[in-house]
mmCIF file with all atom_site columns, C-alpha atoms in Angstrom:
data_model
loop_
_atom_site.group_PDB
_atom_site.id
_atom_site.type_symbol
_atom_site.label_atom_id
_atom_site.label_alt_id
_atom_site.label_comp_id
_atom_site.label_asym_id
_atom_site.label_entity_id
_atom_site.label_seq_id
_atom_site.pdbx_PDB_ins_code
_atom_site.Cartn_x
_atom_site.Cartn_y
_atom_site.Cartn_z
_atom_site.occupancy
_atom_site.B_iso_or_equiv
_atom_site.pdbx_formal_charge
_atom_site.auth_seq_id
_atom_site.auth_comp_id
_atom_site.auth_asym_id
_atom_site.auth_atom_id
_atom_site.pdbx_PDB_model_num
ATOM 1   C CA . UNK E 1 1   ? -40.476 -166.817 70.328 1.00 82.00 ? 249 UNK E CA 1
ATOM 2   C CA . UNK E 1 2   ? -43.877 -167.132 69.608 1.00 87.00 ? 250 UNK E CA 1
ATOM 3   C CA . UNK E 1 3   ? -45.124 -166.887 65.502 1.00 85.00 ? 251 UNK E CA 1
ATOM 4   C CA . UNK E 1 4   ? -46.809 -163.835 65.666 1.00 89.00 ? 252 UNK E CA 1
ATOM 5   C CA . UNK E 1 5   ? -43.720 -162.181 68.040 1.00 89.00 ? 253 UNK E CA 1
ATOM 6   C CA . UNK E 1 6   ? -41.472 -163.012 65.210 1.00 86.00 ? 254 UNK E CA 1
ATOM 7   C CA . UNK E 1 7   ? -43.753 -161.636 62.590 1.00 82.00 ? 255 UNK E CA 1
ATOM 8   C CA . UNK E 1 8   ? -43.938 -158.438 64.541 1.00 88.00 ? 256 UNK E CA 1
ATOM 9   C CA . UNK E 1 9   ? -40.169 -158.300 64.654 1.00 88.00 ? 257 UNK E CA 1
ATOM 10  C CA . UNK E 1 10  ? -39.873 -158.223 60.986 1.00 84.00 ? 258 UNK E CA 1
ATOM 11  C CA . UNK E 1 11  ? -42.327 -155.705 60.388 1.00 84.00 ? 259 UNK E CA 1
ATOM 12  C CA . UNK E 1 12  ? -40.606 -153.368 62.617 1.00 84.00 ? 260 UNK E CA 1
ATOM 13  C CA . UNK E 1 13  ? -37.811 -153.886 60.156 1.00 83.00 ? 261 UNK E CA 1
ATOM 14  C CA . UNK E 1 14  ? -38.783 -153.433 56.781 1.00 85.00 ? 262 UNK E CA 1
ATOM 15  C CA . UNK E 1 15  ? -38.723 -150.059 54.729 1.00 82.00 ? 263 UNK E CA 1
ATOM 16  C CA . UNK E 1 16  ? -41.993 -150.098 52.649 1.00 84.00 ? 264 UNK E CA 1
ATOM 17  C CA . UNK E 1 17  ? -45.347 -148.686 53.201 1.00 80.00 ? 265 UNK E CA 1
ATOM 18  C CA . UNK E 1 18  ? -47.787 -149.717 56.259 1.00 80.00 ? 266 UNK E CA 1
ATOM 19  C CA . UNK E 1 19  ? -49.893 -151.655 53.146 1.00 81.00 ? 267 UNK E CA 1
ATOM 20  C CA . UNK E 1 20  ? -47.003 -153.746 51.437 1.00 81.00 ? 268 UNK E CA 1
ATOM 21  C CA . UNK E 1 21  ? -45.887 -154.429 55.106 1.00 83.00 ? 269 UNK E CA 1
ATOM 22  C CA . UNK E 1 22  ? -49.366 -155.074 56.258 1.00 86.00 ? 270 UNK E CA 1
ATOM 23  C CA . UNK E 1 23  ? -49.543 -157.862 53.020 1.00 86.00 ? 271 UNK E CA 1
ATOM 24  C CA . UNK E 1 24  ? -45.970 -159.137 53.923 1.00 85.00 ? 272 UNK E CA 1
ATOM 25  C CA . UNK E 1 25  ? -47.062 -159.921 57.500 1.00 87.00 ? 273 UNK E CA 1
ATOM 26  C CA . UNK E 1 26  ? -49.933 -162.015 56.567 1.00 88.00 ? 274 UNK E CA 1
ATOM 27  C CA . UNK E 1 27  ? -48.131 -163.995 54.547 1.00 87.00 ? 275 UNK E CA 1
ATOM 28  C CA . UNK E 1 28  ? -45.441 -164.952 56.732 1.00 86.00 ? 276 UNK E CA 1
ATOM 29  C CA . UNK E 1 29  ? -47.873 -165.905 58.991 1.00 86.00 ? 277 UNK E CA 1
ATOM 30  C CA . UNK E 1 30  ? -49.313 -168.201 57.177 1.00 87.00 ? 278 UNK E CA 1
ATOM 31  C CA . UNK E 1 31  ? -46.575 -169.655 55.847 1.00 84.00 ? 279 UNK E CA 1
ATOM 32  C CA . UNK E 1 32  ? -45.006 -170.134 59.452 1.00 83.00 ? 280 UNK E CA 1
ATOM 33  C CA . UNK E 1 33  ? -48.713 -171.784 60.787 1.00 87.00 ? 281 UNK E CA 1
ATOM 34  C CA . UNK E 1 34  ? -48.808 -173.946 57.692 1.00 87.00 ? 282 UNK E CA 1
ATOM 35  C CA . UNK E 1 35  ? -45.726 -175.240 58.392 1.00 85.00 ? 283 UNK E CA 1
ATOM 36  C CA . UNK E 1 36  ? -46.335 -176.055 61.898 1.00 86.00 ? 284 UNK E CA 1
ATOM 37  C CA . UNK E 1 37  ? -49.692 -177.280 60.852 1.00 89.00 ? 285 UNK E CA 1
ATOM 38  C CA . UNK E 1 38  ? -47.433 -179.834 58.844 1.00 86.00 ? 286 UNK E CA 1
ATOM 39  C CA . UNK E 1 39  ? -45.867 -181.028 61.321 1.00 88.00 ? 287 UNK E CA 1
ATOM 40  C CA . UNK E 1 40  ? -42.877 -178.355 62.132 1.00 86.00 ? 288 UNK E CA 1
ATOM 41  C CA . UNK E 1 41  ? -42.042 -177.266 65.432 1.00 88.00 ? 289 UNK E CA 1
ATOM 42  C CA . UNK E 1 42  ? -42.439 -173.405 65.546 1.00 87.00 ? 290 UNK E CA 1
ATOM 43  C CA . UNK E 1 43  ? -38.930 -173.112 66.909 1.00 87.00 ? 291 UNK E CA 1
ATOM 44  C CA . UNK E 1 44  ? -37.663 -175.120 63.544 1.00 86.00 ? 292 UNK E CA 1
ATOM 45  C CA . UNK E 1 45  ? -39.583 -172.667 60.803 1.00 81.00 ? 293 UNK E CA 1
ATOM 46  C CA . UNK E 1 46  ? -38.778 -169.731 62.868 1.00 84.00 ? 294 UNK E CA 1
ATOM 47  C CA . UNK E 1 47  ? -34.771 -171.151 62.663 1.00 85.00 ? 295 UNK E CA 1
ATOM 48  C CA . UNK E 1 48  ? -35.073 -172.400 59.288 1.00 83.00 ? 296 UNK E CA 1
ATOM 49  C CA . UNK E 1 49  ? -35.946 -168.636 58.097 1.00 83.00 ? 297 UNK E CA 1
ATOM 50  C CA . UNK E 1 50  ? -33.470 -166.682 60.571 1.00 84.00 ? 298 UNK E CA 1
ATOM 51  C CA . UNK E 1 51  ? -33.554 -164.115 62.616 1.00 87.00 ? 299 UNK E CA 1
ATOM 52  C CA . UNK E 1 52  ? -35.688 -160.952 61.853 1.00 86.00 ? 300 UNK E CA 1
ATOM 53  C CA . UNK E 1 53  ? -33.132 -159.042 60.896 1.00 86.00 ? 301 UNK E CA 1
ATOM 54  C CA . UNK E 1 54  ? -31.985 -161.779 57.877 1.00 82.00 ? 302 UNK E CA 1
ATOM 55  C CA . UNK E 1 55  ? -35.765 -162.113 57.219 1.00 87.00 ? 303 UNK E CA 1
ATOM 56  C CA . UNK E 1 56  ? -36.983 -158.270 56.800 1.00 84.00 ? 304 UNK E CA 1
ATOM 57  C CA . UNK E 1 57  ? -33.597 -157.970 54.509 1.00 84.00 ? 305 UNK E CA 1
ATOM 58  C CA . UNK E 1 58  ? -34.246 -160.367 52.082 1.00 85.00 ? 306 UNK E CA 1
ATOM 59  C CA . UNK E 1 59  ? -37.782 -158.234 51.638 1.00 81.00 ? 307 UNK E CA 1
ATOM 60  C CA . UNK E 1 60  ? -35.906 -154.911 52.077 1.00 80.00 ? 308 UNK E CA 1
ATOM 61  C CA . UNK E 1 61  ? -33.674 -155.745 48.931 1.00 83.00 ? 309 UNK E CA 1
ATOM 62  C CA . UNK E 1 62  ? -36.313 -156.287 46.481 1.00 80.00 ? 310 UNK E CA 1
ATOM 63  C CA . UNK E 1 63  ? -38.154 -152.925 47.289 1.00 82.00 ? 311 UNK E CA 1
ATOM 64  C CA . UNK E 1 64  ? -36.897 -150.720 44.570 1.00 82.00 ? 312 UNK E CA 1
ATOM 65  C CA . UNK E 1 65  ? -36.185 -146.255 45.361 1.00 79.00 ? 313 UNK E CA 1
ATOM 66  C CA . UNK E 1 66  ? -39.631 -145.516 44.511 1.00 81.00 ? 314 UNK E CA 1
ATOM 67  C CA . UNK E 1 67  ? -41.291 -147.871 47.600 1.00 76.00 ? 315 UNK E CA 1
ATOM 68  C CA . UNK E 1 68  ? -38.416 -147.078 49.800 1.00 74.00 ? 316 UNK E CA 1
ATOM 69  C CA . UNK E 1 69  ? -38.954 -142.956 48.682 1.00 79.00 ? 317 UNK E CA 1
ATOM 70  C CA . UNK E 1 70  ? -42.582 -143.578 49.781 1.00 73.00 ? 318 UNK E CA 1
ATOM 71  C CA . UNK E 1 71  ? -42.187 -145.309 53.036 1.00 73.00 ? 319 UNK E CA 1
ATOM 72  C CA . UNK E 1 72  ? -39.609 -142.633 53.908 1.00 78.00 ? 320 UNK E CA 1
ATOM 73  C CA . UNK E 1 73  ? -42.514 -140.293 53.150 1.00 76.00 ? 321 UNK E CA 1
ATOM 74  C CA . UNK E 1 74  ? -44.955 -142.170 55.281 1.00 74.00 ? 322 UNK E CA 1
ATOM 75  C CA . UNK E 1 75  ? -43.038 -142.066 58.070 1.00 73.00 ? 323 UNK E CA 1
ATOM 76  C CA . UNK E 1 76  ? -42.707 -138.602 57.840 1.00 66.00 ? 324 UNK E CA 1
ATOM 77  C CA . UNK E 1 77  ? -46.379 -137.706 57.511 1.00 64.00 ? 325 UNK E CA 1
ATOM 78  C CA . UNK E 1 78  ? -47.215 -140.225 60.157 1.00 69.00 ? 326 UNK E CA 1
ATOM 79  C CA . UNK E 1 79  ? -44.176 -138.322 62.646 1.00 67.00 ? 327 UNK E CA 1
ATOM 80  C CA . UNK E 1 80  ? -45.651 -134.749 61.271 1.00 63.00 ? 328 UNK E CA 1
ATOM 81  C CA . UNK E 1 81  ? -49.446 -135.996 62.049 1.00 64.00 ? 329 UNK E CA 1
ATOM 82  C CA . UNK E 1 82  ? -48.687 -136.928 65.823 1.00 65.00 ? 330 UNK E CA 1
ATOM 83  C CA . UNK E 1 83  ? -46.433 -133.589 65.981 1.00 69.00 ? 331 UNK E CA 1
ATOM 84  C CA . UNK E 1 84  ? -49.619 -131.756 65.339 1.00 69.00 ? 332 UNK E CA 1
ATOM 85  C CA . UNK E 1 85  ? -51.442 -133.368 67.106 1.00 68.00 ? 333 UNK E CA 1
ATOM 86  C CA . UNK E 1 86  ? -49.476 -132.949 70.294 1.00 70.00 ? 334 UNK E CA 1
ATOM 87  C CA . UNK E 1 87  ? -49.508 -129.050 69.767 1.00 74.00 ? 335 UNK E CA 1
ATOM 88  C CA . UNK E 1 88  ? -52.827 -128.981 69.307 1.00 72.00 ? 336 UNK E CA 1
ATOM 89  C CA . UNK E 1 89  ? -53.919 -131.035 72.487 1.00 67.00 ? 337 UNK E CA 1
ATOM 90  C CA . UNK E 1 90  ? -51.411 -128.889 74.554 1.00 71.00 ? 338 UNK E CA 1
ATOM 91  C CA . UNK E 1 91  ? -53.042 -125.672 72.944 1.00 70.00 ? 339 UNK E CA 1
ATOM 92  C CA . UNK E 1 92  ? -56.341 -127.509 74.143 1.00 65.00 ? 340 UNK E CA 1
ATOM 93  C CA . UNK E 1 93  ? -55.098 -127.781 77.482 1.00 64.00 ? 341 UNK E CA 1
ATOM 94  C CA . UNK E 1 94  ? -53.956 -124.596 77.533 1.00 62.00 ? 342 UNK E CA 1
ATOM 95  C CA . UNK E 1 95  ? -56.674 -123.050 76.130 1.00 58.00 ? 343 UNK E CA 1
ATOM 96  C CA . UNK E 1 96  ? -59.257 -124.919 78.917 1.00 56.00 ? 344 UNK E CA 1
ATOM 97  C CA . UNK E 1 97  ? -57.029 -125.112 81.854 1.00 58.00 ? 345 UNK E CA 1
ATOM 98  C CA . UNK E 1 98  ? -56.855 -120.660 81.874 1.00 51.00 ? 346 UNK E CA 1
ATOM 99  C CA . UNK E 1 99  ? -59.441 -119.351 83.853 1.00 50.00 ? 347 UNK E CA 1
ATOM 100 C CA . UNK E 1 100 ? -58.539 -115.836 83.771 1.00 73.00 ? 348 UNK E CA 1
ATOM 101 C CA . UNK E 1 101 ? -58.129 -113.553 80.837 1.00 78.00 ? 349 UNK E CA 1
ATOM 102 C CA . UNK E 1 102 ? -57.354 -109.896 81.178 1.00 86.00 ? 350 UNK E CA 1
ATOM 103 C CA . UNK E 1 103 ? -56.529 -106.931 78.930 1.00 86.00 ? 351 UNK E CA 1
ATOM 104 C CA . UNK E 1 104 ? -52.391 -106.630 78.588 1.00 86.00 ? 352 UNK E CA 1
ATOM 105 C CA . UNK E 1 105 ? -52.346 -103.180 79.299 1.00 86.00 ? 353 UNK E CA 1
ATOM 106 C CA . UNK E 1 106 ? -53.279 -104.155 82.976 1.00 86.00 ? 354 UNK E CA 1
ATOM 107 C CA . UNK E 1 107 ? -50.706 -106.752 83.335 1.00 89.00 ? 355 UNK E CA 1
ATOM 108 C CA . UNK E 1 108 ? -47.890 -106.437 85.880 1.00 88.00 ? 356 UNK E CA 1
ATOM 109 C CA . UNK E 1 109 ? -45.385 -108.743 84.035 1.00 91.00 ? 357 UNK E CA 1
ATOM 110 C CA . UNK E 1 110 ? -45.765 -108.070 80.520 1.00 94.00 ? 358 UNK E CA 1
ATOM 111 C CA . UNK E 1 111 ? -45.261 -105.232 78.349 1.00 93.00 ? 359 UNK E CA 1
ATOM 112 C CA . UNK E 1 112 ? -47.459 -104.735 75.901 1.00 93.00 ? 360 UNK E CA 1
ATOM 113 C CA . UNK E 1 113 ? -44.837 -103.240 73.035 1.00 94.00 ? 361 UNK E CA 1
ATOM 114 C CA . UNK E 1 114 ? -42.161 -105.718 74.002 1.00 95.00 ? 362 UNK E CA 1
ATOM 115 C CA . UNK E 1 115 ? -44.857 -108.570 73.342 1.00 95.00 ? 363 UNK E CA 1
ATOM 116 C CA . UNK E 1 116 ? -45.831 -107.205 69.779 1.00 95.00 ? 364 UNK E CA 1
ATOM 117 C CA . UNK E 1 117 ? -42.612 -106.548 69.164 1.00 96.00 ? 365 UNK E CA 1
ATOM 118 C CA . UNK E 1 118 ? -41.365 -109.880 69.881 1.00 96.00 ? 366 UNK E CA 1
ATOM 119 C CA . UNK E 1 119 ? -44.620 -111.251 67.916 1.00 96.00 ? 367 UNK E CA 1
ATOM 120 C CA . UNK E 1 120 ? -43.656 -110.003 64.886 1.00 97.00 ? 368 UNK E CA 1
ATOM 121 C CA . UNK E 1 121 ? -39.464 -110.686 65.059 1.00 96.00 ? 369 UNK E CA 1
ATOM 122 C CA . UNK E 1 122 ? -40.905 -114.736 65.597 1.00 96.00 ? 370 UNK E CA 1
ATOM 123 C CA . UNK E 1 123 ? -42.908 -114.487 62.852 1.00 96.00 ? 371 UNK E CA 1
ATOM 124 C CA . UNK E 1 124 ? -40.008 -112.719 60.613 1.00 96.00 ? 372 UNK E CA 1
ATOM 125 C CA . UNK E 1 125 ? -37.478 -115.502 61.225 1.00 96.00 ? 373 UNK E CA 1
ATOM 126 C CA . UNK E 1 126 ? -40.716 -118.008 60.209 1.00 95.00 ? 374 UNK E CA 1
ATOM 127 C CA . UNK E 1 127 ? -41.177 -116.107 57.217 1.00 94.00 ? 375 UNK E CA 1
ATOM 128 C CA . UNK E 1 128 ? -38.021 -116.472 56.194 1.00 95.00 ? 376 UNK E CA 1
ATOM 129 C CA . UNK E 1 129 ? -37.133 -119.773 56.977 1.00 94.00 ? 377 UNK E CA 1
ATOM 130 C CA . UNK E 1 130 ? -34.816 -119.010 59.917 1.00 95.00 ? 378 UNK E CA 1
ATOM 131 C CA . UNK E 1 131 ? -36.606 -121.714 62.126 1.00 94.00 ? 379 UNK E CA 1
ATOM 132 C CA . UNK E 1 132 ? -33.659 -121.801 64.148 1.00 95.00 ? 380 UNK E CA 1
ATOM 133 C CA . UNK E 1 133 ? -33.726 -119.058 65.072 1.00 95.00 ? 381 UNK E CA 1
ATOM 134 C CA . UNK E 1 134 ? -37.399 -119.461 65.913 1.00 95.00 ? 382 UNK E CA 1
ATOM 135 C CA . UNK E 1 135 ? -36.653 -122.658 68.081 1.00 94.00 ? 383 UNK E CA 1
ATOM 136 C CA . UNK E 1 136 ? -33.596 -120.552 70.347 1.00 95.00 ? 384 UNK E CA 1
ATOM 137 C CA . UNK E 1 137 ? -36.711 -118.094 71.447 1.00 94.00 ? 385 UNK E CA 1
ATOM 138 C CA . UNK E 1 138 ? -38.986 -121.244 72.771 1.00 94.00 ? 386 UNK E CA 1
ATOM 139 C CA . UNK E 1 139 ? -38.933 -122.437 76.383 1.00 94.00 ? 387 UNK E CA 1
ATOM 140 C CA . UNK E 1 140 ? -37.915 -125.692 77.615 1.00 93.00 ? 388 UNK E CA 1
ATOM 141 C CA . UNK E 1 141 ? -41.484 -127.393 77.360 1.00 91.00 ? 389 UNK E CA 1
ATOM 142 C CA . UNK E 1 142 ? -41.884 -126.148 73.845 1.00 90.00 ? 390 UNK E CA 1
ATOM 143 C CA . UNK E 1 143 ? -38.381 -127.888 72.920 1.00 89.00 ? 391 UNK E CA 1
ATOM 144 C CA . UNK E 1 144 ? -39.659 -131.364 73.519 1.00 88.00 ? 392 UNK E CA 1
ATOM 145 C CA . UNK E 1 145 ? -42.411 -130.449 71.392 1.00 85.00 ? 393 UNK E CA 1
ATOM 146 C CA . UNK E 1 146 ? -41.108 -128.882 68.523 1.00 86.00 ? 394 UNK E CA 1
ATOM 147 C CA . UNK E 1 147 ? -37.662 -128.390 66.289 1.00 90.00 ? 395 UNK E CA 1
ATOM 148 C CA . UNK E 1 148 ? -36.359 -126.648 63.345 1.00 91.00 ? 396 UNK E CA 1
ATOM 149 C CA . UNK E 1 149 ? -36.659 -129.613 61.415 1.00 90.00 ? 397 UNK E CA 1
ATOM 150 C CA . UNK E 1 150 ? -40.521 -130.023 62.304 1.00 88.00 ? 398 UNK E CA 1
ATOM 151 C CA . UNK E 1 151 ? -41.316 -126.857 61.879 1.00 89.00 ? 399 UNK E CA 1
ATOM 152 C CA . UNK E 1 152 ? -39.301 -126.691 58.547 1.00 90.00 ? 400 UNK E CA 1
ATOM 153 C CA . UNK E 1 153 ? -41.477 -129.612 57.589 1.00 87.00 ? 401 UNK E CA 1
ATOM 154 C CA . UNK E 1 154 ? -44.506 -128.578 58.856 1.00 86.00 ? 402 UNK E CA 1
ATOM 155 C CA . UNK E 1 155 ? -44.017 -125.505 56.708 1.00 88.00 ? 403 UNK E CA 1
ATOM 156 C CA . UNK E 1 156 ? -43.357 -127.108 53.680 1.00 86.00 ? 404 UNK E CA 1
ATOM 157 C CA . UNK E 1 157 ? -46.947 -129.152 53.909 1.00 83.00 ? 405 UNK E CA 1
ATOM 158 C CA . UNK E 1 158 ? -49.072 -126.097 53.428 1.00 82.00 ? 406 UNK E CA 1
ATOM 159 C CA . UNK E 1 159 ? -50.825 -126.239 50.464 1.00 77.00 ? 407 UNK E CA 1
ATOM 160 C CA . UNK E 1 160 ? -48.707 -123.644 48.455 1.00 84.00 ? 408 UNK E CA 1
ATOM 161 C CA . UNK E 1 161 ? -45.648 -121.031 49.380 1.00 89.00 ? 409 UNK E CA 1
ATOM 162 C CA . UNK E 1 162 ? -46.255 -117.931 51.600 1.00 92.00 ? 410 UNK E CA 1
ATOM 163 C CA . UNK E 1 163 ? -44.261 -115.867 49.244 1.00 92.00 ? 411 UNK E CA 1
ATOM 164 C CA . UNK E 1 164 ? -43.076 -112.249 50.107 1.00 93.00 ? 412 UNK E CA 1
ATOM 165 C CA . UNK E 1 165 ? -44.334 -110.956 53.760 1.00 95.00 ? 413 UNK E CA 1
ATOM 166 C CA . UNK E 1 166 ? -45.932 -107.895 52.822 1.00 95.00 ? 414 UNK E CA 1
ATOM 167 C CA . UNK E 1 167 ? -47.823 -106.705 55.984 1.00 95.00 ? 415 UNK E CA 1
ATOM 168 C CA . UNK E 1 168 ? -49.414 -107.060 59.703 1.00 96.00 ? 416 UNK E CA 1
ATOM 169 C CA . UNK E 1 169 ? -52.380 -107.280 60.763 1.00 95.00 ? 417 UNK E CA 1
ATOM 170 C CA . UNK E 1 170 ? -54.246 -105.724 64.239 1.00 94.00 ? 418 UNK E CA 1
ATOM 171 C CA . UNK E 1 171 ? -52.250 -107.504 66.704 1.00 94.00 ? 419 UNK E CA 1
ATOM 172 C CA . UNK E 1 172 ? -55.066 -108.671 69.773 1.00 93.00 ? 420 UNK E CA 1
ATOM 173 C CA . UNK E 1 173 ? -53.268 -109.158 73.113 1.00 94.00 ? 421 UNK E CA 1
ATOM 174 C CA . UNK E 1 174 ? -53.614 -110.547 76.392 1.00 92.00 ? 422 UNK E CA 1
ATOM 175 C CA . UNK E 1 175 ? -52.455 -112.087 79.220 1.00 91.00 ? 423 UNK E CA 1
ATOM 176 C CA . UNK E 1 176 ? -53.742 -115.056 81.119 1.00 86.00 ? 424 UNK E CA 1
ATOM 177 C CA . UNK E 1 177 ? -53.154 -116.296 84.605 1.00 83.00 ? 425 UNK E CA 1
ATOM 178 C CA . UNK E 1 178 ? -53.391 -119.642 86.328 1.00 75.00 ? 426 UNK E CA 1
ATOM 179 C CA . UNK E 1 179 ? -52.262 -119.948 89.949 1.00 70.00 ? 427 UNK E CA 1
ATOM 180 C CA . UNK E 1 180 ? -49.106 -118.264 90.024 1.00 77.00 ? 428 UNK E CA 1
ATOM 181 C CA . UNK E 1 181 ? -48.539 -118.495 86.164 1.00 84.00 ? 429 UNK E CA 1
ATOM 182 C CA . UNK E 1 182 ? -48.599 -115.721 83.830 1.00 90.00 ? 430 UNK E CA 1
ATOM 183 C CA . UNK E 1 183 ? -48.677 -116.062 79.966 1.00 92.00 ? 431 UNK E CA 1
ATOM 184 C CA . UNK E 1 184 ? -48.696 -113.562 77.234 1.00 93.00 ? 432 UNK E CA 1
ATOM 185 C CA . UNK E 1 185 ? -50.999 -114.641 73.800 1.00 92.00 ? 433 UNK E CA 1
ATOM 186 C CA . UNK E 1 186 ? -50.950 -112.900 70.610 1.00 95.00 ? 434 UNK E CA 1
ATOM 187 C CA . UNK E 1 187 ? -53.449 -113.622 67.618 1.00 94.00 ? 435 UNK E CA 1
ATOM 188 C CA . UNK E 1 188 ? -52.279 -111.329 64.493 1.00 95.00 ? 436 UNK E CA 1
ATOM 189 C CA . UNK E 1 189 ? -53.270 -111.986 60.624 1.00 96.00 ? 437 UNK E CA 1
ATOM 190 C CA . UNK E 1 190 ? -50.217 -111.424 58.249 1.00 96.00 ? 438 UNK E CA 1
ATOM 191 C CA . UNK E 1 191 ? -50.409 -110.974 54.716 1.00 96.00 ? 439 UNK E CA 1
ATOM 192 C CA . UNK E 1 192 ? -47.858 -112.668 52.312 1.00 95.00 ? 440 UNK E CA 1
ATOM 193 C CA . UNK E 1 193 ? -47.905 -112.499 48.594 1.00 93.00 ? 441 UNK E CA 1
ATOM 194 C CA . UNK E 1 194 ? -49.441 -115.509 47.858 1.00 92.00 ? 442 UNK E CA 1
ATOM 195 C CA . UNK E 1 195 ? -51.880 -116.346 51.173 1.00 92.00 ? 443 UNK E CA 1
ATOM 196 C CA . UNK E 1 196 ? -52.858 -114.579 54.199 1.00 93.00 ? 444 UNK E CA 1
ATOM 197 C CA . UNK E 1 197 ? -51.539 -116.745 57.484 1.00 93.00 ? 445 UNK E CA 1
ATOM 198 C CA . UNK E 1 198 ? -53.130 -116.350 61.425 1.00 94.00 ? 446 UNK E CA 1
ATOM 199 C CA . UNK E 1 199 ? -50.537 -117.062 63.769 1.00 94.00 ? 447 UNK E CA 1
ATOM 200 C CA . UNK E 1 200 ? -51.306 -117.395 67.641 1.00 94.00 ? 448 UNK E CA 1
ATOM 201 C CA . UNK E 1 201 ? -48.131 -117.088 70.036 1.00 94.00 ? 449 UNK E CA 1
ATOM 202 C CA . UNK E 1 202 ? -47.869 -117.693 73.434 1.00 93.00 ? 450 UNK E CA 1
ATOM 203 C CA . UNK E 1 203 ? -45.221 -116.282 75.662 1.00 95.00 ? 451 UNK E CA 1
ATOM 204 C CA . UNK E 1 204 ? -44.306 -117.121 79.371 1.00 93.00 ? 452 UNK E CA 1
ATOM 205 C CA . UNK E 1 205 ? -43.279 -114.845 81.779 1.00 93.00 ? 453 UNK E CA 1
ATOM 206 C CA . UNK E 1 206 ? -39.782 -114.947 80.457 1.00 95.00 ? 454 UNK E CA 1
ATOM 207 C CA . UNK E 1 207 ? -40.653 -114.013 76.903 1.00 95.00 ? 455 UNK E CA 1
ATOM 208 C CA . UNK E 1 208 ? -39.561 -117.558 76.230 1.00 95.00 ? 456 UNK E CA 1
ATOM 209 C CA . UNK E 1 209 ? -42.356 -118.909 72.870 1.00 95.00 ? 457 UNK E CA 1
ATOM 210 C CA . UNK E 1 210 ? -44.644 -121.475 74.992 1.00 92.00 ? 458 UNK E CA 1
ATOM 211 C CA . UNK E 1 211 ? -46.791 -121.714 71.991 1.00 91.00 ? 459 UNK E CA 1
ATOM 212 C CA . UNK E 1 212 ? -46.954 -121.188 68.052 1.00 91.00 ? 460 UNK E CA 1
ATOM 213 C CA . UNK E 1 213 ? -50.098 -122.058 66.132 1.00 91.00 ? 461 UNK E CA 1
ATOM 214 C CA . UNK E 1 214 ? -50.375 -121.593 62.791 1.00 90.00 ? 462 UNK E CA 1
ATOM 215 C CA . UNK E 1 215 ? -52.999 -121.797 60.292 1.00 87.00 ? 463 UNK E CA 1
#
């Protein structure tokens, strides 16, 4: 194993932040190349300080609750930012790859008071923290995307409570096709006691949630 293979290792292992690991990295590195600069074989100083797993423990156990707190943290933020990130380059993709846009009161597969009325149930189990319930309405695609526990954190990053949902907004409709595919979207303003919220929902032709934007 080469110096900077084993230094990787270890990194992968420890449970601080991405700048105490980034400081912990250099320094085994040089302390590994010094020592073969001395003389060492590489195999020897890589032996002589064990196996990654010994290595990023001996670190691990002098990082007290508060680092550990905040590299639990990081990780989360860092898990959350490619989460949205994901939903928002599938929306993208979505959004581009629909060439035709129609009124829903012309479609064939959708109903326009079964959409709206679906719309707002969704956003009712959001509201009130049912995201369970929220994640048993999505399709299959939107399950690899999103869970209740992402969209439970999610939630709890907005920048303050939604409070009490106190009313809807106009709900605009329509339906989009591409090819053979049909989906329903819904863009509706809701009011809560503390912020107004825009949700966008997307349905497929099986009422299943293929999308759910919020912002």
């Amino acid at each position: 194993m080469t110096a900077e293979r084993y230094v990787k290792e270890v990194g992968k292992l420890l449970k601080c932040r991405a700048s105490k690991k980034k400081g912990i990295k250099s320094r085994l590195l040089v302390e590994i190349r010094s020592a073969v600069a001395g003389g060492e074989d590489t195999e020897d100083v890589l032996k002589r300080m064990g196996i990654p797993w010994d290595c990023a423990n001996r670190y691990n156990d002098q990082f007290d609750k508060a680092e550990r707190k905040a590299a639990k943290r990081e990780r989360a933020l860092k898990i959350c930012g490619i989460v949205l990130i994901v939903i928002a380059v599938l929306a993208a993709v979505v959004y581009w790859k629909l060439p035709k846009w129609s009124d829903i009161s012309e479609s064939t597969i959708f109903s326009e008071e079964q959409v709206k009325a679906e719309t707002e149930e969704i956003i009712r189990y959001y509201s009130d923290d049912d995201f369970q319930a929220v994640t048993a309405r999505m399709n299959d695609d939107m399950r690899q995307v999103l869970n209740a526990a992402t969209l439970q954190y999610a939630k709890s990053q907005m920048k303050e409570d939604f409070g009490e949902l106190l009313a809807f907004g106009n709900m605009y409709v329509s339906e989009a096709v591409q090819g053979a595919v049909h989906y329903a979207m819904v863009q509706v303003s809701v009011s809560y006691s503390n912020m107004s919220v825009t949700y966008t929902i997307t349905f497929d032709a099986d009422m299943k949630l293929a999308g759910f934007y919020v912002k």
